[in-house]
Every structure is written in structure tokens, then in C-alpha cells.
């Protein structure tokens, strides 16, 4: 029975934790201190709830407990300060005391607090890796051990990364609020970047032999859904959510029984998750309705949607994809976008068109060691009837690939050229 | 993990009795909480079983049965699909749901099968080991 109630308390705490930290950070302007106080509140709950039973509003109860700890802390600090400075007057009479500030903050609308915490955890003063770790810790509620396993690094590395990130935020003395005006767009971009980084870490699994770490994808999707819930008027939030939902709809179809990668053309579309596709298409619609049609995430989601809507590879609207890539290239210029654009144009207008676009990209040489470039070239050459040249490209792509499953797939394509 | 959350039917829901404005509002608020927590994937209400049909299977035989169906408390009146960390989280969320019916009612939570439920069973290494063991046993 005791283990039972402790399990329930832990679950309740997990649900309330992010909001608790968000509310406390708003008062204390210190993410690290807020997290400590939230943890203290859990300890108090573990001591009291087994005796008193679960409160009706556990979130409010935990917040009140943390608040009491915060006020105790301030009183202690204040007494220390008084002793040290030997000030004779009562600080409580000198206008707003920290305790009053806490009371006032508690009465404020809590709606924006979680969003503020997300913006803080993803603040551009932090490196993308630090932002990702802190976001997973504070919003996702993952332990440092879980985060370290997700990013295939040691727990000590992640713990240190989080401690440093909190110190950086504290020292930067940031305004803890939802940014508005000219500041908002770059700050939001910083948030979206982090969530997509977490998603891609799971989706692409750049290191290790596991092609997909679906747990990390699920965590990123959850963060995206939370963000969409608290920032319902931001088109790119829905663009990113649409992109993640649609890409995740293909997770099951993307890995074969032997753990090997299955490229989109070979995937069994019956295994695509239709519920995620529907959610993705709805989010994309919302992004467009909010005027975000040409946002980089919405454009990428629209591209993913072209595949999601097609019943077969032949059924894909490649001309629309080619045109979307033309727009994306203008909004978000990148050699990788150029490469994918070449693939879309090759499917819409023939392999020779694709090869001509690739020739341009090869001149730039930035993608010299990028496996998908020779992989695409091999595909175009094969479709143009030049199998011998295609084989060389597939072999080169395999040699450049960092992923064991992908390498096996590319060697298979090379062998099929004979 | 993904779970399906079933709101079970009652005599009222089977009679098509609509919830009160207060319940609609409370349920809307609860749904909003679910969305803001990133838990809600989808959900909807279902019409009474009087508007449903069943198809019974017996070998090659198929027979259609018209609603309403008798076992009211086993029928489904609505559902959600949620993404949660574990069953305990799903249970906590369900506890926070306003009673969806006029009288006593039940909500049932059922987890979906996930890739990992099969993953361990079908890895080629395990298949190979299994085959090898079977081969060894045969050789004896």
C-alpha cells in the first residue's frame, strides 16, 4: 500500500512538475533554485500525503509547499543580511518584500508561465545541446540518466551540461517572460530549433547502429504538442508540429525486420500511422490558416504531406514537391535542400534534369562527404539507364555512410546494379 | 505509450440523453488541459448503440445484428487516444476527468500494442539463436 501511494505521488508530481518549476521560476528568476524547490515540495508530499490522503488540487498544494520553502529561504537570507549589515529597521516595512512578491506572482495568470519556461530553457545564450538537455529535463521531466542514454553520452556529461546551463541563465540575469515584438521571432526560432534537434536526434540517429530511437521522437512530439497548446497562434509552431507528426507517421515503416533502413520509396505505406498523418495535416492546415504557408517548417511539412497524401510512389505529386522545394530554397537556403530539390525535380521532370541540378551542387563541394549526394546521383544514373556509373556512386555513398543499416542498404543497391 | 481511453455507456447515454451545459464546459476544460500537457491525440463521442450494428462471424458465415445492444455497461459511449509515459500517468489523468455521465460511470484504459512489444521477439539474432537451438536439439 505504501509503495502504491508513493507511486501515485510520483506520477502526480511528474504531471505537475513543469508547471511547478515554471511558476517558481517566474517568482525567483532562477531555474535551478525553482527545480530544487519543486523537488523539496515532492519530499514534503511524500511525507504528508500518505497520512492526509491526496489533496483535491495536488498542483496547488505542491505550489503552496514550494512557496513556503521559498519564503523560509528568503527569511533566512534576510536575517543573515540583517546580521551582516546590522540594519536596525524592519525590512518588512520597506515596501514590497520578497514574500509579498511571491504572493503577488502566485495570483497572476499561470497561462504564460509554461511558455516562459520553454523560452528560458531554449534561450539563445545557451548552446543548442545545452538547450536540448535543459528542455528535456525541465519540460519533458526526463532524468539526467534518461537524457544521457538518449544522446548516447555519459550521465556526468549531461549533468554538467545542465548545471552549467542553469548557471549561465542565472548569471545572464534574463527577463523571465514570453518575448514580444521584434525579439519574439528569433527567440521562437531558437525554441523550434531545439525541439527539432531532439526529434532528429531520434529520427536520424546520427550515432550508433539503432536507426531510430523512437522514444526521443515521441518526446519531441510531446514538446511540440505542449508548445502548440500554449502558443496557439504561432504558425511555425504548427508547421514544426505538422512536420514531426508526419515524419513520425513513417517510423514503423522505416525499419525492416533485421533493423535495416527502408527508404521511403520501398516503404509499406499500409504501415504509416494514419492518425499521426491526420494530426500532421490538421496542424499544417492551421499553420497555413495563420498565414505561415511560406515558413521553413510549414514548407517542410507540406513536402512531407505530399508523401503522406500519396497512396503510392507513382501517385506522388512531384511537381508540387518540386515547386515547394523552389520556395524552400529561397526561404531556407542550404545545400541539403538543393539536393532534395534535385531529387524532386528528377522525379517530376526526369533523371537528366536531376543530374543537371546535381552538377551545380557538386561544384560547390560542401557536400563532398555527404552520403545522400552519391546515393541520389546513383539513383538518377540508374533511372537514366547508366547502371555501371550508378554502382560506383552507391558504393561511394556506402563508404561515406555513418549508419550501419544505411550502409547495408546502399551496398544492396550497388549489388543490384550488376 | 499510446492508450485508448473508453468512456463506458450508461442507461442515460444509451437513451441519447445529452450532457448538461456545465458538463460540456467541464469536459472542454479537461480536454484543454490534456492538449496543453501534450497528452491528447484525438477523441470523440459515439451515438447510442441503437444506431449501431454488429456483424457476427462463424466460420464463413456473416450475420448482421441491429442495435441497441443489451449489455449497456460494456458498451462504449466515447473515446480518447492519449500519448502518456506509462499507465500510471493515464490513470492520473482519468482521475482528473469530470464524471462524464449523470449517474455512476466507468472509464477504461487500454494500452496499444507498440513496436517494442514485438521488437524483442523478432530480432534476427533471437530468431537465429532459436533456429540454432532447435537444430542442436534435433541433432541429439
mmCIF file of N, CA, C and O in Angstrom, chain A residues 65-148:
data_model
loop_
_atom_site.group_PDB
_atom_site.id
_atom_site.type_symbol
_atom_site.label_atom_id
_atom_site.label_comp_id
_atom_site.label_asym_id
_atom_site.label_seq_id
_atom_site.Cartn_x
_atom_site.Cartn_y
_atom_site.Cartn_z
ATOM 1 N N UNK A 65 3.407 24.394 -1.034
ATOM 2 C CA UNK A 65 4.511 23.827 -0.239
ATOM 3 C C UNK A 65 5.850 24.412 -0.691
ATOM 4 O O UNK A 65 6.690 24.795 0.132
ATOM 5 N N UNK A 66 6.026 24.499 -2.015
ATOM 6 C CA UNK A 66 7.277 25.050 -2.545
ATOM 7 C C UNK A 66 7.409 26.521 -2.163
ATOM 8 O O UNK A 66 8.493 27.007 -1.831
ATOM 9 N N UNK A 67 6.277 27.210 -2.198
ATOM 10 C CA UNK A 67 6.256 28.634 -1.862
ATOM 11 C C UNK A 67 6.682 28.841 -0.406
ATOM 12 O O UNK A 67 7.466 29.735 -0.102
ATOM 13 N N UNK A 68 6.152 27.977 0.483
ATOM 14 C CA UNK A 68 6.545 28.090 1.894
ATOM 15 C C UNK A 68 8.055 27.926 2.041
ATOM 16 O O UNK A 68 8.699 28.670 2.773
ATOM 17 N N UNK A 69 8.609 26.950 1.333
ATOM 18 C CA UNK A 69 10.060 26.735 1.389
ATOM 19 C C UNK A 69 10.802 27.963 0.877
ATOM 20 O O UNK A 69 11.814 28.377 1.449
ATOM 21 N N UNK A 70 10.270 28.552 -0.207
ATOM 22 C CA UNK A 70 10.926 29.732 -0.787
ATOM 23 C C UNK A 70 10.925 30.879 0.208
ATOM 24 O O UNK A 70 11.937 31.548 0.423
ATOM 25 N N UNK A 71 9.761 31.086 0.871
ATOM 26 C CA UNK A 71 9.646 32.195 1.825
ATOM 27 C C UNK A 71 10.563 31.965 3.028
ATOM 28 O O UNK A 71 11.257 32.859 3.485
ATOM 29 N N UNK A 72 10.595 30.695 3.510
ATOM 30 C CA UNK A 72 11.520 30.354 4.598
ATOM 31 C C UNK A 72 12.944 30.707 4.199
ATOM 32 O O UNK A 72 13.697 31.288 4.992
ATOM 33 N N UNK A 73 13.286 30.363 2.965
ATOM 34 C CA UNK A 73 14.626 30.649 2.454
ATOM 35 C C UNK A 73 14.910 32.142 2.460
ATOM 36 O O UNK A 73 15.966 32.602 2.914
ATOM 37 N N UNK A 74 13.926 32.913 1.972
ATOM 38 C CA UNK A 74 14.108 34.378 1.928
ATOM 39 C C UNK A 74 14.274 34.948 3.327
ATOM 40 O O UNK A 74 15.106 35.804 3.584
ATOM 41 N N UNK A 75 13.440 34.445 4.285
ATOM 42 C CA UNK A 75 13.518 34.950 5.664
ATOM 43 C C UNK A 75 14.906 34.701 6.222
ATOM 44 O O UNK A 75 15.497 35.555 6.854
ATOM 45 N N UNK A 76 15.406 33.471 5.941
ATOM 46 C CA UNK A 76 16.720 33.104 6.444
ATOM 47 C C UNK A 76 17.774 34.052 5.846
ATOM 48 O O UNK A 76 18.609 34.607 6.543
ATOM 49 N N UNK A 77 17.674 34.238 4.500
ATOM 50 C CA UNK A 77 18.629 35.126 3.828
ATOM 51 C C UNK A 77 18.546 36.537 4.391
ATOM 52 O O UNK A 77 19.547 37.221 4.578
ATOM 53 N N UNK A 78 17.307 36.960 4.658
ATOM 54 C CA UNK A 78 17.079 38.320 5.133
ATOM 55 C C UNK A 78 17.710 38.509 6.517
ATOM 56 O O UNK A 78 18.361 39.508 6.793
ATOM 57 N N UNK A 79 17.513 37.493 7.393
ATOM 58 C CA UNK A 79 18.103 37.563 8.718
ATOM 59 C C UNK A 79 19.617 37.620 8.637
ATOM 60 O O UNK A 79 20.263 38.375 9.371
ATOM 61 N N UNK A 80 20.151 36.815 7.724
ATOM 62 C CA UNK A 80 21.596 36.830 7.516
ATOM 63 C C UNK A 80 22.047 38.222 7.096
ATOM 64 O O UNK A 80 23.000 38.787 7.640
ATOM 65 N N UNK A 81 21.314 38.786 6.134
ATOM 66 C CA UNK A 81 21.687 40.100 5.611
ATOM 67 C C UNK A 81 21.631 41.142 6.722
ATOM 68 O O UNK A 81 22.503 42.003 6.845
ATOM 69 N N UNK A 82 20.595 40.997 7.578
ATOM 70 C CA UNK A 82 20.406 41.965 8.648
ATOM 71 C C UNK A 82 21.569 41.879 9.639
ATOM 72 O O UNK A 82 22.118 42.879 10.072
ATOM 73 N N UNK A 83 21.917 40.648 9.961
ATOM 74 C CA UNK A 83 23.034 40.445 10.874
ATOM 75 C C UNK A 83 24.304 41.072 10.319
ATOM 76 O O UNK A 83 25.011 41.799 11.011
ATOM 77 N N UNK A 84 24.531 40.766 9.051
ATOM 78 C CA UNK A 84 25.787 41.220 8.450
ATOM 79 C C UNK A 84 25.855 42.741 8.372
ATOM 80 O O UNK A 84 26.857 43.352 8.701
ATOM 81 N N UNK A 85 24.778 43.346 7.959
ATOM 82 C CA UNK A 85 24.805 44.796 7.752
ATOM 83 C C UNK A 85 24.419 45.556 9.019
ATOM 84 O O UNK A 85 24.607 46.765 9.117
ATOM 85 N N UNK A 86 23.882 44.803 10.002
ATOM 86 C CA UNK A 86 23.410 45.399 11.252
ATOM 87 C C UNK A 86 22.463 46.562 11.009
ATOM 88 O O UNK A 86 22.607 47.657 11.540
ATOM 89 N N UNK A 87 21.502 46.269 10.136
ATOM 90 C CA UNK A 87 20.476 47.272 9.846
ATOM 91 C C UNK A 87 19.421 47.215 10.950
ATOM 92 O O UNK A 87 18.936 46.132 11.292
ATOM 93 N N UNK A 88 19.067 48.320 11.475
ATOM 94 C CA UNK A 88 18.173 48.351 12.624
ATOM 95 C C UNK A 88 16.700 48.294 12.268
ATOM 96 O O UNK A 88 15.868 47.897 13.081
ATOM 97 N N UNK A 89 16.330 48.675 11.037
ATOM 98 C CA UNK A 89 14.900 48.750 10.760
ATOM 99 C C UNK A 89 14.359 47.412 10.239
ATOM 100 O O UNK A 89 15.101 46.562 9.774
ATOM 101 N N UNK A 90 13.091 47.289 10.349
ATOM 102 C CA UNK A 90 12.437 46.051 9.914
ATOM 103 C C UNK A 90 12.236 46.083 8.395
ATOM 104 O O UNK A 90 11.599 46.964 7.861
ATOM 105 N N UNK A 91 12.818 45.110 7.739
ATOM 106 C CA UNK A 91 12.734 45.078 6.271
ATOM 107 C C UNK A 91 11.306 44.951 5.764
ATOM 108 O O UNK A 91 10.985 45.382 4.668
ATOM 109 N N UNK A 92 10.433 44.332 6.590
ATOM 110 C CA UNK A 92 9.058 44.128 6.142
ATOM 111 C C UNK A 92 8.322 45.444 5.901
ATOM 112 O O UNK A 92 7.346 45.490 5.175
ATOM 113 N N UNK A 93 8.808 46.506 6.556
ATOM 114 C CA UNK A 93 8.141 47.801 6.382
ATOM 115 C C UNK A 93 8.673 48.565 5.181
ATOM 116 O O UNK A 93 8.132 49.581 4.809
ATOM 117 N N UNK A 94 9.748 48.061 4.584
ATOM 118 C CA UNK A 94 10.372 48.788 3.474
ATOM 119 C C UNK A 94 9.774 48.376 2.136
ATOM 120 O O UNK A 94 10.440 47.847 1.262
ATOM 121 N N UNK A 95 8.463 48.626 2.009
ATOM 122 C CA UNK A 95 7.819 48.342 0.715
ATOM 123 C C UNK A 95 7.650 46.858 0.490
ATOM 124 O O UNK A 95 7.439 46.083 1.427
ATOM 125 N N UNK A 96 7.763 46.447 -0.767
ATOM 126 C CA UNK A 96 7.457 45.072 -1.155
ATOM 127 C C UNK A 96 8.598 44.134 -0.766
ATOM 128 O O UNK A 96 9.728 44.299 -1.224
ATOM 129 N N UNK A 97 8.290 43.214 0.102
ATOM 130 C CA UNK A 97 9.291 42.218 0.482
ATOM 131 C C UNK A 97 9.240 41.060 -0.507
ATOM 132 O O UNK A 97 8.265 40.899 -1.223
ATOM 133 N N UNK A 98 10.286 40.249 -0.534
ATOM 134 C CA UNK A 98 10.262 39.087 -1.422
ATOM 135 C C UNK A 98 9.047 38.202 -1.167
ATOM 136 O O UNK A 98 8.472 37.658 -2.097
ATOM 137 N N UNK A 99 8.639 38.081 0.102
ATOM 138 C CA UNK A 99 7.479 37.251 0.409
ATOM 139 C C UNK A 99 6.222 37.807 -0.261
ATOM 140 O O UNK A 99 5.420 37.064 -0.816
ATOM 141 N N UNK A 100 6.067 39.155 -0.228
ATOM 142 C CA UNK A 100 4.911 39.771 -0.899
ATOM 143 C C UNK A 100 4.972 39.520 -2.397
ATOM 144 O O UNK A 100 3.948 39.282 -3.042
ATOM 145 N N UNK A 101 6.188 39.637 -2.950
ATOM 146 C CA UNK A 101 6.353 39.434 -4.392
ATOM 147 C C UNK A 101 5.904 38.031 -4.783
ATOM 148 O O UNK A 101 5.256 37.829 -5.808
ATOM 149 N N UNK A 102 6.219 37.074 -3.910
ATOM 150 C CA UNK A 102 5.813 35.697 -4.189
ATOM 151 C C UNK A 102 4.301 35.572 -4.148
ATOM 152 O O UNK A 102 3.694 34.969 -5.025
ATOM 153 N N UNK A 103 3.678 36.180 -3.139
ATOM 154 C CA UNK A 103 2.215 36.151 -3.046
ATOM 155 C C UNK A 103 1.597 36.748 -4.308
ATOM 156 O O UNK A 103 0.656 36.207 -4.873
ATOM 157 N N UNK A 104 2.149 37.893 -4.753
ATOM 158 C CA UNK A 104 1.600 38.576 -5.925
ATOM 159 C C UNK A 104 1.746 37.706 -7.166
ATOM 160 O O UNK A 104 0.812 37.567 -7.957
ATOM 161 N N UNK A 105 2.916 37.106 -7.318
ATOM 162 C CA UNK A 105 3.165 36.300 -8.505
ATOM 163 C C UNK A 105 2.228 35.094 -8.550
ATOM 164 O O UNK A 105 1.781 34.674 -9.606
ATOM 165 N N UNK A 106 1.923 34.555 -7.360
ATOM 166 C CA UNK A 106 1.044 33.387 -7.304
ATOM 167 C C UNK A 106 -0.351 33.715 -7.805
ATOM 168 O O UNK A 106 -1.047 32.863 -8.331
ATOM 169 N N UNK A 107 -0.778 34.948 -7.605
ATOM 170 C CA UNK A 107 -2.119 35.338 -8.017
ATOM 171 C C UNK A 107 -2.214 35.608 -9.512
ATOM 172 O O UNK A 107 -3.297 35.707 -10.071
ATOM 173 N N UNK A 108 -1.056 35.747 -10.178
ATOM 174 C CA UNK A 108 -1.065 36.035 -11.609
ATOM 175 C C UNK A 108 -1.614 34.859 -12.403
ATOM 176 O O UNK A 108 -1.670 33.746 -11.941
ATOM 177 N N UNK A 109 -1.984 35.155 -13.624
ATOM 178 C CA UNK A 109 -2.436 34.124 -14.537
ATOM 179 C C UNK A 109 -1.262 33.186 -14.833
ATOM 180 O O UNK A 109 -0.154 33.622 -15.133
ATOM 181 N N UNK A 110 -1.513 31.886 -14.691
ATOM 182 C CA UNK A 110 -0.427 30.939 -14.884
ATOM 183 C C UNK A 110 -0.281 30.502 -16.351
ATOM 184 O O UNK A 110 0.598 29.736 -16.688
ATOM 185 N N UNK A 111 -1.189 31.005 -17.210
ATOM 186 C CA UNK A 111 -1.211 30.553 -18.604
ATOM 187 C C UNK A 111 0.111 30.652 -19.338
ATOM 188 O O UNK A 111 0.519 29.739 -20.040
ATOM 189 N N UNK A 112 0.803 31.774 -19.153
ATOM 190 C CA UNK A 112 2.017 32.009 -19.917
ATOM 191 C C UNK A 112 3.269 31.433 -19.267
ATOM 192 O O UNK A 112 4.336 31.462 -19.840
ATOM 193 N N UNK A 113 3.108 30.906 -18.043
ATOM 194 C CA UNK A 113 4.313 30.508 -17.301
ATOM 195 C C UNK A 113 5.082 29.381 -17.955
ATOM 196 O O UNK A 113 6.309 29.424 -18.043
ATOM 197 N N UNK A 114 4.332 28.380 -18.430
ATOM 198 C CA UNK A 114 4.997 27.249 -19.054
ATOM 199 C C UNK A 114 5.722 27.702 -20.318
ATOM 200 O O UNK A 114 6.853 27.298 -20.589
ATOM 201 N N UNK A 115 5.040 28.583 -21.061
ATOM 202 C CA UNK A 115 5.663 29.115 -22.274
ATOM 203 C C UNK A 115 6.936 29.892 -21.941
ATOM 204 O O UNK A 115 7.953 29.769 -22.626
ATOM 205 N N UNK A 116 6.882 30.679 -20.855
ATOM 206 C CA UNK A 116 8.078 31.410 -20.417
ATOM 207 C C UNK A 116 9.219 30.452 -20.109
ATOM 208 O O UNK A 116 10.371 30.701 -20.466
ATOM 209 N N UNK A 117 8.869 29.352 -19.446
ATOM 210 C CA UNK A 117 9.905 28.382 -19.080
ATOM 211 C C UNK A 117 10.523 27.754 -20.332
ATOM 212 O O UNK A 117 11.742 27.557 -20.407
ATOM 213 N N UNK A 118 9.670 27.466 -21.316
ATOM 214 C CA UNK A 118 10.181 26.898 -22.574
ATOM 215 C C UNK A 118 11.136 27.898 -23.237
ATOM 216 O O UNK A 118 12.228 27.540 -23.674
ATOM 217 N N UNK A 119 10.707 29.160 -23.294
ATOM 218 C CA UNK A 119 11.574 30.192 -23.902
ATOM 219 C C UNK A 119 12.893 30.329 -23.131
ATOM 220 O O UNK A 119 13.939 30.547 -23.719
ATOM 221 N N UNK A 120 12.825 30.198 -21.801
ATOM 222 C CA UNK A 120 14.036 30.331 -20.993
ATOM 223 C C UNK A 120 14.982 29.154 -21.215
ATOM 224 O O UNK A 120 16.189 29.333 -21.414
ATOM 225 N N UNK A 121 14.417 27.937 -21.168
ATOM 226 C CA UNK A 121 15.250 26.737 -21.347
ATOM 227 C C UNK A 121 15.903 26.730 -22.732
ATOM 228 O O UNK A 121 16.967 26.150 -22.916
ATOM 229 N N UNK A 122 15.243 27.369 -23.706
ATOM 230 C CA UNK A 122 15.753 27.389 -25.081
ATOM 231 C C UNK A 122 16.401 28.730 -25.402
ATOM 232 O O UNK A 122 16.446 29.143 -26.564
ATOM 233 N N UNK A 123 16.881 29.443 -24.388
ATOM 234 C CA UNK A 123 17.430 30.775 -24.627
ATOM 235 C C UNK A 123 18.699 30.701 -25.480
ATOM 236 O O UNK A 123 19.554 29.836 -25.260
ATOM 237 N N UNK A 124 18.826 31.621 -26.449
ATOM 238 C CA UNK A 124 19.990 31.574 -27.348
ATOM 239 C C UNK A 124 21.342 31.794 -26.651
ATOM 240 O O UNK A 124 22.370 31.517 -27.284
ATOM 241 N N UNK A 125 21.367 32.241 -25.391
ATOM 242 C CA UNK A 125 22.676 32.318 -24.714
ATOM 243 C C UNK A 125 23.268 30.923 -24.492
ATOM 244 O O UNK A 125 24.457 30.786 -24.226
ATOM 245 N N UNK A 126 22.411 29.904 -24.594
ATOM 246 C CA UNK A 126 22.876 28.530 -24.397
ATOM 247 C C UNK A 126 23.159 27.868 -25.746
ATOM 248 O O UNK A 126 22.540 28.212 -26.751
ATOM 249 N N UNK A 127 24.085 26.907 -25.737
ATOM 250 C CA UNK A 127 24.348 26.142 -26.953
ATOM 251 C C UNK A 127 23.131 25.263 -27.245
ATOM 252 O O UNK A 127 22.378 24.939 -26.323
ATOM 253 N N UNK A 128 22.933 24.883 -28.514
ATOM 254 C CA UNK A 128 21.779 24.025 -28.828
ATOM 255 C C UNK A 128 21.760 22.739 -27.990
ATOM 256 O O UNK A 128 20.696 22.302 -27.553
ATOM 257 N N UNK A 129 22.927 22.149 -27.730
ATOM 258 C CA UNK A 129 22.975 20.908 -26.941
ATOM 259 C C UNK A 129 22.530 21.162 -25.505
ATOM 260 O O UNK A 129 21.808 20.356 -24.911
ATOM 261 N N UNK A 130 22.970 22.300 -24.948
ATOM 262 C CA UNK A 130 22.579 22.642 -23.580
ATOM 263 C C UNK A 130 21.087 22.923 -23.518
ATOM 264 O O UNK A 130 20.400 22.498 -22.581
ATOM 265 N N UNK A 131 20.568 23.618 -24.541
ATOM 266 C CA UNK A 131 19.133 23.903 -24.599
ATOM 267 C C UNK A 131 18.323 22.613 -24.650
ATOM 268 O O UNK A 131 17.321 22.468 -23.950
ATOM 269 N N UNK A 132 18.804 21.678 -25.470
ATOM 270 C CA UNK A 132 18.079 20.408 -25.627
ATOM 271 C C UNK A 132 18.048 19.650 -24.295
ATOM 272 O O UNK A 132 16.994 19.165 -23.869
ATOM 273 N N UNK A 133 19.206 19.581 -23.625
ATOM 274 C CA UNK A 133 19.272 18.847 -22.357
ATOM 275 C C UNK A 133 18.381 19.504 -21.305
ATOM 276 O O UNK A 133 17.621 18.831 -20.601
ATOM 277 N N UNK A 134 18.450 20.834 -21.228
ATOM 278 C CA UNK A 134 17.674 21.558 -20.211
ATOM 279 C C UNK A 134 16.167 21.447 -20.486
ATOM 280 O O UNK A 134 15.364 21.301 -19.556
ATOM 281 N N UNK A 135 15.793 21.509 -21.760
ATOM 282 C CA UNK A 135 14.376 21.401 -22.129
ATOM 283 C C UNK A 135 13.833 20.019 -21.782
ATOM 284 O O UNK A 135 12.740 19.884 -21.232
ATOM 285 N N UNK A 136 14.613 18.984 -22.090
ATOM 286 C CA UNK A 136 14.173 17.622 -21.771
ATOM 287 C C UNK A 136 14.048 17.441 -20.257
ATOM 288 O O UNK A 136 13.158 16.753 -19.767
ATOM 289 N N UNK A 137 14.952 18.093 -19.513
ATOM 290 C CA UNK A 137 14.932 17.984 -18.056
ATOM 291 C C UNK A 137 13.739 18.744 -17.459
ATOM 292 O O UNK A 137 12.987 18.209 -16.661
ATOM 293 N N UNK A 138 13.575 20.011 -17.851
ATOM 294 C CA UNK A 138 12.589 20.881 -17.198
ATOM 295 C C UNK A 138 11.179 20.669 -17.732
ATOM 296 O O UNK A 138 10.227 20.628 -16.956
ATOM 297 N N UNK A 139 11.026 20.584 -19.038
ATOM 298 C CA UNK A 139 9.686 20.462 -19.618
ATOM 299 C C UNK A 139 9.318 18.990 -19.781
ATOM 300 O O UNK A 139 8.219 18.564 -19.451
ATOM 301 N N UNK A 140 10.267 18.203 -20.307
ATOM 302 C CA UNK A 140 9.977 16.796 -20.543
ATOM 303 C C UNK A 140 10.012 15.962 -19.276
ATOM 304 O O UNK A 140 9.465 14.867 -19.240
ATOM 305 N N UNK A 141 10.701 16.473 -18.235
ATOM 306 C CA UNK A 141 10.757 15.734 -16.979
ATOM 307 C C UNK A 141 11.639 14.501 -17.035
ATOM 308 O O UNK A 141 11.513 13.602 -16.200
ATOM 309 N N UNK A 142 12.548 14.431 -18.016
ATOM 310 C CA UNK A 142 13.452 13.286 -18.090
ATOM 311 C C UNK A 142 14.550 13.411 -17.039
ATOM 312 O O UNK A 142 14.962 14.513 -16.691
ATOM 313 N N UNK A 143 15.032 12.275 -16.545
ATOM 314 C CA UNK A 143 16.167 12.299 -15.625
ATOM 315 C C UNK A 143 17.447 12.477 -16.438
ATOM 316 O O UNK A 143 17.446 12.259 -17.656
ATOM 317 N N UNK A 144 18.531 12.886 -15.752
ATOM 318 C CA UNK A 144 19.805 13.042 -16.480
ATOM 319 C C UNK A 144 20.224 11.705 -17.087
ATOM 320 O O UNK A 144 20.787 11.670 -18.194
ATOM 321 N N UNK A 145 19.932 10.620 -16.406
ATOM 322 C CA UNK A 145 20.262 9.298 -16.938
ATOM 323 C C UNK A 145 19.516 9.037 -18.245
ATOM 324 O O UNK A 145 20.103 8.590 -19.231
ATOM 325 N N UNK A 146 18.223 9.364 -18.261
ATOM 326 C CA UNK A 146 17.433 9.160 -19.485
ATOM 327 C C UNK A 146 17.958 10.029 -20.620
ATOM 328 O O UNK A 146 18.040 9.586 -21.769
ATOM 329 N N UNK A 147 18.307 11.285 -20.296
ATOM 330 C CA UNK A 147 18.799 12.189 -21.333
ATOM 331 C C UNK A 147 20.135 11.681 -21.875
ATOM 332 O O UNK A 147 20.379 11.694 -23.081
ATOM 333 N N UNK A 148 21.007 11.207 -20.967
ATOM 334 C CA UNK A 148 22.321 10.748 -21.416
ATOM 335 C C UNK A 148 22.185 9.519 -22.309
ATOM 336 O O UNK A 148 22.895 9.384 -23.300
#
